[in-house]
């Protein structure tokens, strides 16, 4: 009985799995210096950036592929079998939306992302500026003029390289140096685009900024960079969404996100990650190997990561905060769902360097099917980080008895004044809870959604309103049929 | 309302119900009493559709429909309500949200539109008074951190909101002090009408001082061994279950 219902619903389709038939310019597969030079030339980059790419590439060649350190075994990736650049063929300069390929517009419409600013006036779209990244390039950034009035820079990474080279030079690699890890080095060598955002002193960004990533072409990887700089006393709420077509091959997504918060600045970064997770037998799906890190550079700054992870075949990512400035605050709120044969190893690092720094970690893992879900986190209190405080709570919820939940908390304390608390629980969705709901007229699917949303409430509450609604729906869809 | 004929049910191969016959009409209140292990809770679980039990024989007709063919949620939507002996906690889900979901699922099943938020809140206010439930509790997570008495009262509150045709109260009196017992009983009496029916499962006569049953049945070893009017409960209280056991064993012997 249980298994029938399970099978019924597990075959539930990934709604975002369509492909767009669009003329693209795609590099031949393979990775070498020539490819990197060609990529840099294609993007008309200055010499200094090419030099960084080549240095990173040289470094990458010397690094071993980190295969089995996380709780996620995965096949060796053939990096020569990936194309490192794919872009929709567009006219050289887009003056208005009319010049964007209608197929592209349709794609984003289908994903629920409107690139038409006027829609906001009619109240259809909310107050969110979007940078839409399709395969390797950013196709459109909305509301740039509105933002520019406040001095906010929000554009694609490539444009920022051309228009604000001094900012890119200053901040790129500040938090994630190219030699940081294998995939960060690879990303630095081959990144194609991404988003750049700068909030000037004292400005509260008037709207939410959002990047929407879409992988479309087959045989490609997506390597984008996001760089967010919040100058003194500024505030920004940043959203990131992502989807990919349903394919039998595994595709690599190796992004780098860097956040820099100056004195008194606050950055709130929210992700709803919904890359294609592969089918129920674990065929296909995205390998999501991402380095996300922020630094609270100066005093009284704050960086907050909120993530809802439902997609990808394999995920490893640890959005982290370096708490350098005194009195700075780092937060990490995470819901990670794995179903079928998905594997996730995710968590955070909170590095306390400044005095009176505080961090909070709330992680909710949900495993179903044959999946494995691990929390891996580091709380490090460096010497001299007086009165640092951390509170961590890691909860795991199991659905059925063929999945796994694991917790790997690392705590390193070098200053005696620190107060570090860690709580962890593991629970199972009870037959009793489900029966109770059913006895009140609520069917299994709705009951699971209700129970799971209740379980994740502390994290979902941290998401901006609209994102929270989307995340709730996504949770329900991801777990459909996971309980019989 | 409900007609139970020769109902046999087992769990893990062990037969617990061994041929239950019971007829409940609209407007009636039936009490089922019996010693521990006689099958009282099994009966309520089987009627509510708990999947751990296998029905091996018999038939249950609920308002003209075959109850045993229905899923647990459809039984609820058809108007069957079980007040749990041990109400379940659902962390993070507010009582209000839970009940709103429930009521709208039931309405949708019966071809009705979802309830307007303001009408729902008015209903909540009205029913809260009925069972003297602290307004704070409706906003809290379902049963989480509730005392034993609050949980039982919350069950009656849910029943009041969902207005079932047939309500089964599974040892709702256990763990209640005398004041809570009176509140729960008052709630039931106010909800009782000629259009609905109650099956009250209990160990003790004391609940029946407050909820006066039309019929009392004694369940022993998976069968109803004796039926009568409310006087039977008093008799049982005076003589204890041992007397029943002796009579029954003599019968068998």
XYZ file of C-alpha atoms in Angstrom:
737
model
C 0.000 0.000 0.000
C 2.613 2.440 1.136
C 4.869 1.641 -1.780
C 2.150 2.040 -4.378
C 1.367 5.530 -3.245
C 5.065 6.255 -3.080
C 5.716 5.091 -6.624
C 2.705 6.943 -7.890
C 3.922 10.263 -6.738
C 7.633 9.904 -6.959
C 7.296 9.896 -10.724
C 5.874 13.315 -10.328
C 7.533 15.476 -12.930
C 10.089 18.188 -12.444
C 8.047 21.103 -13.729
C 11.011 23.155 -14.827
C 12.550 20.420 -16.944
C 11.759 21.876 -20.352
C 14.403 23.098 -22.783
C 14.296 26.220 -24.881
C 15.044 25.882 -28.545
C 17.235 28.852 -29.088
C 20.179 29.539 -31.301
C 23.261 29.470 -29.147
C 26.884 30.055 -29.608
C 28.638 27.278 -27.752
C 32.359 26.649 -27.422
C 33.655 23.226 -28.368
C 34.105 20.966 -25.374
C 37.411 21.016 -23.633
C 39.486 23.046 -21.216
C 42.942 24.520 -21.784
C 44.630 27.894 -21.850
C 43.444 28.586 -25.379
C 39.828 28.136 -24.308
C 40.318 30.545 -21.409
C 41.972 33.127 -23.654
C 39.144 32.769 -26.150
C 36.556 33.168 -23.411
C 38.256 36.275 -22.066
C 38.524 37.733 -25.548
C 34.882 36.955 -26.270
C 34.019 39.029 -23.251
C 36.409 41.751 -24.209
C 38.143 41.572 -20.859
C 41.088 43.643 -19.677
C 44.469 41.993 -19.356
C 44.416 41.957 -15.535
C 41.348 39.750 -15.500
C 42.820 37.364 -18.039
C 45.916 37.169 -15.853
C 43.782 36.194 -12.850
C 42.036 33.527 -14.928
C 45.312 32.058 -16.130
C 46.803 32.067 -12.635
C 43.721 30.323 -11.306
C 43.876 27.781 -14.114
C 47.536 27.033 -13.424
C 46.648 26.577 -9.762
C 43.678 24.351 -10.602
C 45.883 22.027 -12.643
C 48.008 21.361 -9.567
C 45.065 20.644 -7.283
C 43.664 17.142 -6.740
C 39.961 16.660 -7.400
C 38.338 16.538 -3.959
C 36.515 13.326 -4.455
C 35.490 11.745 -1.238
C 35.840 14.105 1.655
C 32.170 14.943 1.892
C 29.485 12.398 2.594
C 28.654 12.282 -1.108
C 30.377 9.813 -3.368
C 30.191 10.934 -6.991
C 31.693 9.776 -10.278
C 34.854 11.415 -11.556
C 34.004 14.395 -13.718
C 35.572 14.623 -17.145
C 36.388 18.297 -17.334
C 37.363 17.963 -20.978
C 33.841 16.836 -21.802
C 32.249 20.134 -20.834
C 31.745 23.226 -22.912
C 32.786 26.294 -20.970
C 30.797 28.888 -22.819
C 27.319 28.905 -24.228
C 25.298 31.999 -24.937
C 22.131 32.739 -26.810
C 23.025 34.520 -30.035
C 22.097 38.110 -29.462
C 22.589 41.379 -31.182
C 25.711 43.099 -29.932
C 23.938 45.665 -27.799
C 20.489 45.427 -26.385
C 18.803 48.788 -26.184
C 15.441 47.560 -25.026
C 13.527 44.465 -24.180
C 12.166 44.301 -27.730
C 15.571 43.190 -28.872
C 15.689 40.225 -26.529
C 14.915 36.978 -28.285
C 11.209 36.301 -27.682
C 12.029 32.637 -26.949
C 14.171 33.803 -24.074
C 11.469 36.066 -22.736
C 9.031 33.185 -22.956
C 11.416 30.943 -21.074
C 11.652 33.325 -18.183
C 7.915 33.986 -18.247
C 7.395 30.239 -18.002
C 9.637 30.211 -14.967
C 7.557 32.959 -13.450
C 10.214 35.622 -13.897
C 9.086 38.743 -15.667
C 11.730 40.782 -17.402
C 9.306 43.517 -18.260
C 9.571 46.372 -15.847
C 6.237 47.910 -16.692
C 4.526 44.865 -15.268
C 5.402 46.204 -11.916
C 3.213 49.223 -12.498
C 0.193 47.092 -13.255
C 0.894 45.305 -10.019
C 1.562 41.949 -11.611
C 5.139 41.766 -10.567
C 6.443 42.718 -7.217
C 9.162 45.037 -6.214
C 12.074 42.913 -7.319
C 14.857 43.769 -9.729
C 16.037 40.726 -11.671
C 19.286 39.805 -13.343
C 18.494 36.834 -15.560
C 21.385 34.546 -16.405
C 20.821 32.083 -19.238
C 23.575 29.498 -19.609
C 26.771 31.518 -19.576
C 25.511 35.058 -19.916
C 23.273 37.564 -18.287
C 20.459 38.377 -20.690
C 18.757 41.210 -18.899
C 18.863 43.177 -15.718
C 15.696 44.988 -14.825
C 15.144 48.254 -12.985
C 18.673 49.456 -13.505
C 17.663 53.062 -13.905
C 15.494 53.071 -10.782
C 18.365 51.616 -8.808
C 20.905 53.975 -10.331
C 18.992 56.927 -8.878
C 19.995 55.682 -5.437
C 23.511 54.951 -6.609
C 22.932 51.205 -6.451
C 24.843 49.302 -9.083
C 23.167 46.101 -10.165
C 24.343 44.533 -13.388
C 25.897 41.455 -14.883
C 29.405 40.626 -13.833
C 30.691 41.137 -17.377
C 29.290 44.638 -17.540
C 30.741 45.457 -14.154
C 34.160 44.410 -15.440
C 33.773 46.960 -18.238
C 32.083 49.749 -16.342
C 33.366 49.441 -12.790
C 36.731 47.741 -13.121
C 38.061 49.457 -9.995
C 35.370 47.836 -7.827
C 35.862 44.392 -9.356
C 39.636 44.671 -8.988
C 39.252 45.670 -5.372
C 36.734 43.106 -4.223
C 36.851 40.059 -6.505
C 38.614 37.198 -4.723
C 38.706 39.074 -1.421
C 36.555 36.478 0.326
C 37.090 33.466 -1.915
C 40.663 33.578 -3.251
C 41.159 31.522 -6.392
C 43.325 29.000 -4.577
C 40.632 28.450 -1.941
C 39.450 25.138 -3.280
C 39.327 23.057 -6.439
C 36.014 24.371 -7.725
C 36.699 27.969 -6.740
C 39.915 27.778 -8.803
C 38.027 26.253 -11.715
C 35.350 28.922 -11.443
C 37.888 31.737 -11.380
C 39.528 30.327 -14.517
C 36.381 29.837 -16.556
C 33.557 31.908 -15.054
C 31.423 33.346 -17.773
C 29.049 35.755 -16.066
C 27.028 36.388 -12.956
C 25.761 39.336 -11.031
C 27.440 42.293 -9.438
C 25.841 44.492 -6.884
C 27.129 47.522 -5.020
C 25.127 49.427 -2.436
C 26.672 52.789 -1.641
C 27.120 54.293 1.808
C 23.991 54.733 3.849
C 21.635 53.449 1.176
C 18.847 51.058 1.936
C 18.301 49.296 -1.383
C 14.759 50.269 -2.423
C 13.889 46.848 -3.810
C 14.913 43.260 -3.508
C 17.625 42.272 -5.941
C 17.475 38.894 -7.539
C 19.474 36.740 -9.879
C 17.775 33.937 -11.708
C 20.059 31.241 -13.102
C 18.933 28.951 -15.868
C 21.026 26.233 -17.470
C 19.640 25.426 -20.908
C 22.238 23.946 -23.262
C 23.363 20.369 -22.890
C 26.984 19.454 -22.430
C 27.731 22.724 -20.721
C 28.559 23.665 -17.200
C 27.519 26.815 -15.449
C 30.232 28.762 -13.692
C 28.995 32.084 -12.525
C 30.205 34.561 -9.960
C 28.161 36.787 -7.778
C 29.788 39.665 -5.976
C 27.871 41.790 -3.504
C 29.423 44.765 -1.810
C 27.503 46.630 0.872
C 29.220 49.870 1.789
C 28.965 51.541 5.201
C 25.536 51.523 6.769
C 23.767 50.101 3.731
C 21.206 47.314 3.468
C 20.273 44.910 0.716
C 18.116 41.822 0.435
C 19.292 39.555 -2.335
C 17.473 36.568 -3.805
C 18.781 33.763 -5.945
C 16.751 31.205 -7.861
C 17.775 28.478 -10.257
C 16.394 25.722 -12.491
C 17.640 23.494 -15.293
C 16.165 21.220 -17.968
C 15.649 17.564 -17.332
C 18.562 15.688 -18.910
C 20.071 12.235 -18.554
C 23.569 13.627 -18.223
C 24.957 15.197 -15.094
C 25.742 18.868 -15.483
C 28.184 20.758 -13.358
C 27.324 23.988 -11.622
C 30.314 25.461 -9.821
C 29.573 28.984 -8.718
C 31.298 31.419 -6.429
C 29.391 33.943 -4.365
C 31.246 36.611 -2.408
C 29.685 39.105 -0.033
C 31.476 42.003 1.582
C 29.772 43.975 4.343
C 31.402 47.186 5.503
C 30.802 49.004 8.768
C 27.196 48.744 9.921
C 26.042 47.218 6.636
C 23.604 44.341 6.394
C 23.239 41.798 3.603
C 20.465 39.243 3.563
C 21.029 36.560 0.949
C 18.207 34.111 0.221
C 18.375 31.141 -2.111
C 15.741 28.795 -3.371
C 17.829 26.172 -5.124
C 15.836 24.023 -7.473
C 18.281 22.584 -9.991
C 17.104 19.421 -11.721
C 17.637 16.617 -9.164
C 17.792 13.686 -11.564
C 15.120 11.053 -12.016
C 13.968 8.568 -9.400
C 16.776 6.157 -10.269
C 19.352 8.887 -9.838
C 19.964 9.383 -13.540
C 20.928 12.893 -14.587
C 20.716 15.982 -12.454
C 22.993 18.824 -11.551
C 26.169 18.541 -9.499
C 25.992 21.672 -7.444
C 29.469 22.416 -6.072
C 29.343 25.948 -4.887
C 31.508 28.213 -2.759
C 29.535 30.896 -0.967
C 31.181 33.082 1.589
C 30.747 36.485 3.096
C 32.899 38.671 5.245
C 31.717 41.095 7.880
C 34.730 43.247 7.217
C 34.082 46.044 9.653
C 32.298 46.504 12.953
C 28.559 46.120 13.441
C 28.015 44.510 10.080
C 25.721 41.573 9.460
C 25.424 38.821 6.864
C 22.524 36.438 6.834
C 22.210 33.380 4.586
C 18.853 31.701 4.136
C 18.612 28.739 1.830
C 15.970 26.285 0.763
C 17.663 23.458 -1.085
C 15.397 21.060 -2.916
C 17.170 20.372 -6.183
C 20.442 19.005 -7.606
C 21.591 15.394 -7.787
C 24.509 16.200 -5.536
C 24.912 19.336 -3.491
C 27.822 20.468 -1.507
C 27.817 23.997 -0.321
C 28.581 25.782 2.882
C 27.557 29.437 2.833
C 29.879 30.896 5.431
C 30.578 34.100 7.264
C 33.918 35.466 8.393
C 33.149 37.658 11.368
C 36.108 39.999 11.251
C 34.581 43.257 12.411
C 33.812 43.671 16.109
C 30.152 43.152 17.050
C 29.417 41.627 13.682
C 26.683 39.058 13.208
C 26.483 35.979 10.982
C 23.369 33.916 10.424
C 22.649 30.724 8.541
C 19.134 29.380 8.122
C 18.801 26.310 5.979
C 16.262 23.785 4.836
C 17.733 20.981 2.738
C 15.430 18.382 1.242
C 16.630 15.222 -0.456
C 14.391 12.640 -2.093
C 14.904 9.593 -4.340
C 18.672 9.250 -4.846
C 19.710 12.820 -4.131
C 22.752 13.496 -1.990
C 23.365 16.674 -0.059
C 26.245 17.704 2.163
C 25.567 21.219 3.267
C 26.069 23.509 6.215
C 28.069 26.562 7.104
C 31.242 27.921 8.620
C 31.196 30.723 11.129
C 34.661 32.110 11.672
C 34.775 34.422 14.676
C 37.713 36.829 14.600
C 36.352 40.114 15.950
C 35.213 40.827 19.501
C 31.599 40.337 20.577
C 30.788 38.569 17.348
C 27.647 36.471 17.255
C 26.452 33.712 14.985
C 23.307 31.646 14.690
C 22.907 28.414 12.745
C 19.520 26.804 12.206
C 19.644 23.815 9.893
C 16.703 21.607 9.004
C 17.419 18.513 6.958
C 14.653 16.415 5.475
C 15.468 13.081 3.868
C 13.129 10.830 1.927
C 13.395 7.983 -0.575
C 16.919 6.580 -0.837
C 18.621 9.898 -0.299
C 21.326 11.036 2.064
C 21.333 14.385 3.757
C 24.262 15.642 5.805
C 24.816 18.735 7.838
C 28.471 19.743 8.016
C 29.357 22.861 9.925
C 32.288 24.573 11.516
C 32.163 27.056 14.340
C 35.589 28.518 14.864
C 36.405 31.001 17.598
C 39.864 32.439 16.966
C 42.162 33.670 19.688
C 41.253 37.211 20.634
C 37.643 36.889 19.556
C 36.474 37.962 22.992
C 32.927 37.153 24.052
C 32.036 35.402 20.846
C 28.705 33.593 20.881
C 27.284 30.886 18.726
C 24.047 29.008 18.821
C 23.581 26.037 16.499
C 20.554 23.897 16.037
C 20.613 21.021 13.567
C 17.455 19.024 13.129
C 16.939 16.065 10.850
C 13.637 14.662 9.730
C 13.452 11.223 8.187
C 10.634 10.042 5.986
C 10.641 6.285 5.594
C 13.489 3.966 6.512
C 15.638 3.868 3.370
C 17.107 7.352 3.679
C 19.893 8.724 5.805
C 20.550 11.822 7.890
C 23.996 12.707 9.181
C 25.396 15.541 11.237
C 29.057 16.571 11.283
C 29.470 19.556 13.556
C 33.021 20.817 14.065
C 33.738 23.228 16.866
C 37.154 24.878 17.412
C 37.471 27.276 20.297
C 40.674 29.210 20.896
C 39.256 31.829 23.218
C 37.943 30.930 26.632
C 35.369 33.703 26.761
C 33.334 32.068 24.005
C 29.881 30.655 24.579
C 28.952 28.003 22.056
C 25.745 25.993 22.157
C 24.849 23.118 19.906
C 21.557 21.280 19.768
C 20.639 18.460 17.446
C 17.557 16.315 16.996
C 16.526 13.552 14.663
C 12.910 12.657 14.202
C 10.687 10.720 11.879
C 7.416 11.856 10.400
C 5.204 9.750 12.584
C 2.470 7.463 11.350
C 0.592 8.926 14.277
C 0.909 12.481 12.987
C -0.241 11.442 9.528
C -3.190 9.477 10.868
C -4.177 12.385 13.066
C -4.244 14.689 10.036
C -6.148 12.171 7.931
C -8.709 11.709 10.675
C -9.363 15.424 10.369
C -9.983 15.090 6.626
C -6.496 16.069 5.418
C -4.995 13.650 2.873
C -1.436 12.319 3.034
C 0.086 14.785 0.565
C -1.364 17.802 2.320
C -0.521 16.345 5.713
C 3.141 15.866 4.755
C 3.291 19.411 3.413
C 1.692 20.731 6.578
C 4.006 18.803 8.902
C 7.147 19.634 6.913
C 6.285 23.295 6.646
C 5.692 23.346 10.377
C 9.055 21.711 10.911
C 10.812 24.293 8.704
C 8.891 27.297 9.958
C 11.818 28.971 11.708
C 13.733 29.027 8.429
C 10.847 29.826 6.066
C 9.980 32.791 8.274
C 13.337 34.317 7.366
C 12.584 34.361 3.642
C 11.064 37.394 1.952
C 7.297 36.912 1.719
C 6.967 35.832 -1.917
C 9.955 33.589 -1.779
C 8.503 31.928 1.299
C 5.311 31.070 -0.550
C 7.302 29.630 -3.455
C 9.505 27.691 -1.061
C 6.512 26.182 0.713
C 5.065 24.966 -2.574
C 8.436 23.624 -3.618
C 8.821 21.683 -0.383
C 5.446 20.081 -0.910
C 6.284 19.143 -4.523
C 9.735 17.818 -3.656
C 8.302 15.509 -1.055
C 5.187 14.393 -2.891
C 4.717 10.693 -2.459
C 7.574 10.301 -0.044
C 5.243 8.860 2.568
C 2.771 6.091 1.805
C -26.191 6.549 11.255
C -23.808 3.639 11.625
C -24.432 -0.056 11.473
C -21.659 -2.459 12.474
C -22.195 -6.128 11.649
C -20.020 -9.029 12.750
C -16.855 -6.936 12.676
C -13.630 -8.895 13.072
C -10.252 -7.180 13.104
C -6.723 -8.211 13.914
C -3.298 -6.688 14.261
C -0.126 -8.599 13.367
C -2.227 -11.734 13.002
C -3.772 -11.460 16.451
C -7.538 -11.145 16.448
C -8.734 -8.327 18.682
C -12.312 -7.735 17.541
C -14.252 -10.954 17.342
C -17.606 -10.101 15.877
C -18.897 -6.699 16.946
C -22.514 -5.814 16.282
C -23.690 -2.273 16.965
C -26.389 -0.021 15.614
C -26.310 3.708 16.317
C -29.092 6.000 15.133
C -29.033 9.767 14.693
C -29.633 11.593 17.957
C -28.331 8.755 20.111
C -25.457 8.582 22.541
C -23.919 5.160 23.068
C -21.376 4.352 25.742
C -18.944 1.505 25.327
C -17.330 0.288 28.503
C -14.966 -2.514 29.204
C -11.803 -3.553 30.974
C -8.292 -2.943 29.625
C -7.493 -4.982 26.548
C -11.120 -5.654 25.677
C -10.763 -3.980 22.258
C -12.271 -0.535 22.907
C -9.472 1.464 21.309
C -9.128 -1.062 18.497
C -12.783 -0.527 17.665
C -12.349 3.239 17.443
C -9.143 2.878 15.395
C -10.757 0.454 12.954
C -13.777 2.696 12.501
C -11.545 5.730 11.927
C -9.501 3.830 9.331
C -6.148 3.225 10.942
C -4.157 1.042 8.548
C -2.335 -1.019 11.170
C -5.445 -3.142 11.605
C -6.759 -5.769 9.204
C -10.483 -6.164 8.998
C -10.971 -9.878 8.393
C -14.747 -10.111 8.428
C -17.873 -8.052 8.737
C -19.401 -4.877 7.433
C -19.814 -1.277 8.544
C -22.383 0.942 6.875
C -22.085 4.671 7.620
C -24.926 6.825 6.317
C -25.651 4.277 3.592
C -22.021 3.964 2.482
C -19.543 1.171 3.024
C -17.221 2.700 5.589
C -14.532 0.042 5.315
C -13.947 0.856 1.637
C -13.087 4.452 2.425
C -9.720 6.012 3.223
C -9.305 7.521 6.663
C -9.558 11.054 5.260
C -12.747 10.260 3.355
C -14.332 8.827 6.492
C -13.553 12.120 8.209
C -14.959 14.043 5.265
C -18.132 11.939 5.421
C -18.569 13.157 8.975
C -16.817 10.678 11.239
C -14.709 12.200 13.975
C -12.420 10.529 16.454
C -11.406 12.351 19.618
C -8.045 10.723 20.307
C -7.163 9.148 23.591
C -3.643 10.525 23.128
C -3.855 13.612 20.886
C -0.830 14.029 18.635
C 1.557 16.997 18.640
C 2.439 18.685 15.344
C 5.255 21.184 15.996
C 5.263 24.386 13.979
C 1.695 23.991 12.693
C -0.710 26.324 14.411
C -3.991 24.959 15.660
C -5.786 27.544 13.564
C -3.951 26.662 10.369
C -4.508 22.967 11.015
C -8.230 23.400 11.520
C -8.605 25.737 8.579
C -6.934 23.162 6.354
C -9.162 20.431 7.764
C -12.425 22.317 7.431
C -11.673 23.368 3.878
C -10.664 19.855 2.847
C -13.949 18.579 4.230
C -15.886 21.364 2.501
C -14.142 20.716 -0.820
C -15.050 17.023 -0.587
C -18.655 17.982 -0.043
C -18.628 20.371 -2.989
C -18.512 23.535 -0.906
C -16.245 26.509 -1.350
C -13.434 27.260 1.061
C -14.544 29.235 4.086
C -13.880 32.959 4.172
C -11.172 33.862 6.658
C -13.473 36.143 8.613
C -16.247 33.552 8.877
C -13.710 31.009 10.018
C -12.382 33.282 12.719
C -15.907 33.987 13.921
C -16.513 30.239 14.126
C -13.305 29.749 16.069
C -14.317 32.434 18.564
C -17.748 30.940 19.049
C -16.501 27.374 19.577
C -13.660 28.470 21.805
C -16.213 29.728 24.277
C -18.138 26.498 24.087
C -15.248 24.424 25.385
C -13.714 27.243 27.436
C -10.478 26.903 25.524
C -7.880 29.563 26.223
C -7.637 31.804 23.148
C -3.863 31.556 23.369
C -4.013 27.831 22.649
C -5.630 28.255 19.233
C -2.604 30.179 18.023
C -0.099 27.689 19.368
C 1.222 24.641 17.538
C -1.183 21.705 17.501
C -1.108 20.139 20.982
C 2.549 21.087 21.460
C 3.272 21.753 25.106
C -0.420 21.420 25.999
C -1.255 19.841 29.330
C -3.209 16.580 29.273
C -6.440 18.421 29.993
C -5.759 21.077 27.336
C -5.170 18.384 24.744
C -8.507 16.734 25.492
C -10.290 20.047 25.422
C -8.608 20.806 22.131
C -10.070 17.588 20.726
C -13.556 18.687 21.704
C -12.821 22.130 20.265
C -11.837 20.551 16.949
C -14.976 18.463 17.034
C -17.040 21.581 17.631
C -15.460 23.276 14.613
C -15.787 20.313 12.260
C -19.354 19.431 13.341
C -19.229 15.696 12.570
C -22.246 13.477 12.147
C -20.751 10.771 14.297
C -18.155 11.459 16.966
C -16.242 8.735 18.732
C -14.714 9.837 22.021
C -11.910 7.461 22.914
C -11.389 7.655 26.663
C -11.643 11.413 26.523
C -12.144 11.388 30.292
C -8.838 9.721 31.120
C -6.445 12.066 32.831
C -9.050 14.807 33.337
C -9.737 16.415 36.681
C -13.330 16.927 37.673
C -13.553 20.505 36.337
C -12.050 19.623 32.978
C -14.358 16.636 32.820
C -17.372 18.887 33.296
C -16.184 21.301 30.619
C -15.625 18.496 28.120
C -19.006 16.948 28.935
C -20.757 20.315 28.631
C -19.183 20.753 25.224
C -20.487 17.401 24.071
C -23.975 18.064 25.453
C -24.176 21.412 23.698
C -23.107 19.885 20.405
C -25.455 16.941 20.684
C -28.535 17.216 18.483
C -31.094 14.982 16.848
C -28.970 14.963 13.713
C -25.738 13.658 15.150
C -24.623 10.752 17.271
C -21.870 9.963 19.774
C -20.015 6.838 20.746
C -18.375 7.442 24.100
C -15.682 4.964 25.043
C -14.785 4.972 28.694
C -13.542 2.930 31.608
C -15.530 4.702 34.231
C -19.054 5.563 35.061
C -18.168 9.093 36.191
C -18.165 10.580 32.655
C -21.635 9.158 32.172
C -22.908 11.275 35.053
C -22.276 14.225 32.781
C -22.908 12.760 29.349
C -26.021 10.683 29.738
C -26.037 7.783 27.276
C -29.117 6.253 25.683
C -27.397 2.870 25.599
C -24.494 1.262 27.365
C -22.551 -1.648 25.904
C -19.990 -3.785 27.610
C -17.079 -4.885 25.483
C -15.157 -7.883 26.656
C -12.642 -10.003 24.778
C -13.502 -8.423 21.434
C -17.254 -8.800 21.664
C -20.164 -6.835 23.065
C -21.267 -9.137 25.830
C -24.008 -7.049 27.356
C -26.122 -4.059 26.329
C -28.556 -2.008 28.302
C -29.542 1.471 29.374
C -27.560 3.828 31.570
C -28.371 1.705 34.630
C -25.998 -0.928 33.276
C -23.126 1.465 33.828
C -24.122 1.938 37.443
C -24.402 -1.790 37.924
C -20.969 -2.228 36.401
C -19.573 0.438 38.679
C -20.978 -1.370 41.704
C -19.927 -4.893 40.786
C -16.766 -4.207 38.770
C -15.606 -5.908 35.615
C -14.757 -9.138 37.423
C -18.401 -10.022 37.598
C -18.701 -9.677 33.825
C -15.576 -11.724 33.347
C -16.997 -14.514 35.529
C -20.312 -14.545 33.750
C -18.597 -14.567 30.386
C -16.195 -17.309 31.270
C -19.063 -19.415 32.620
C -20.836 -18.889 29.308
C -17.762 -20.001 27.407
C -16.998 -22.863 29.783
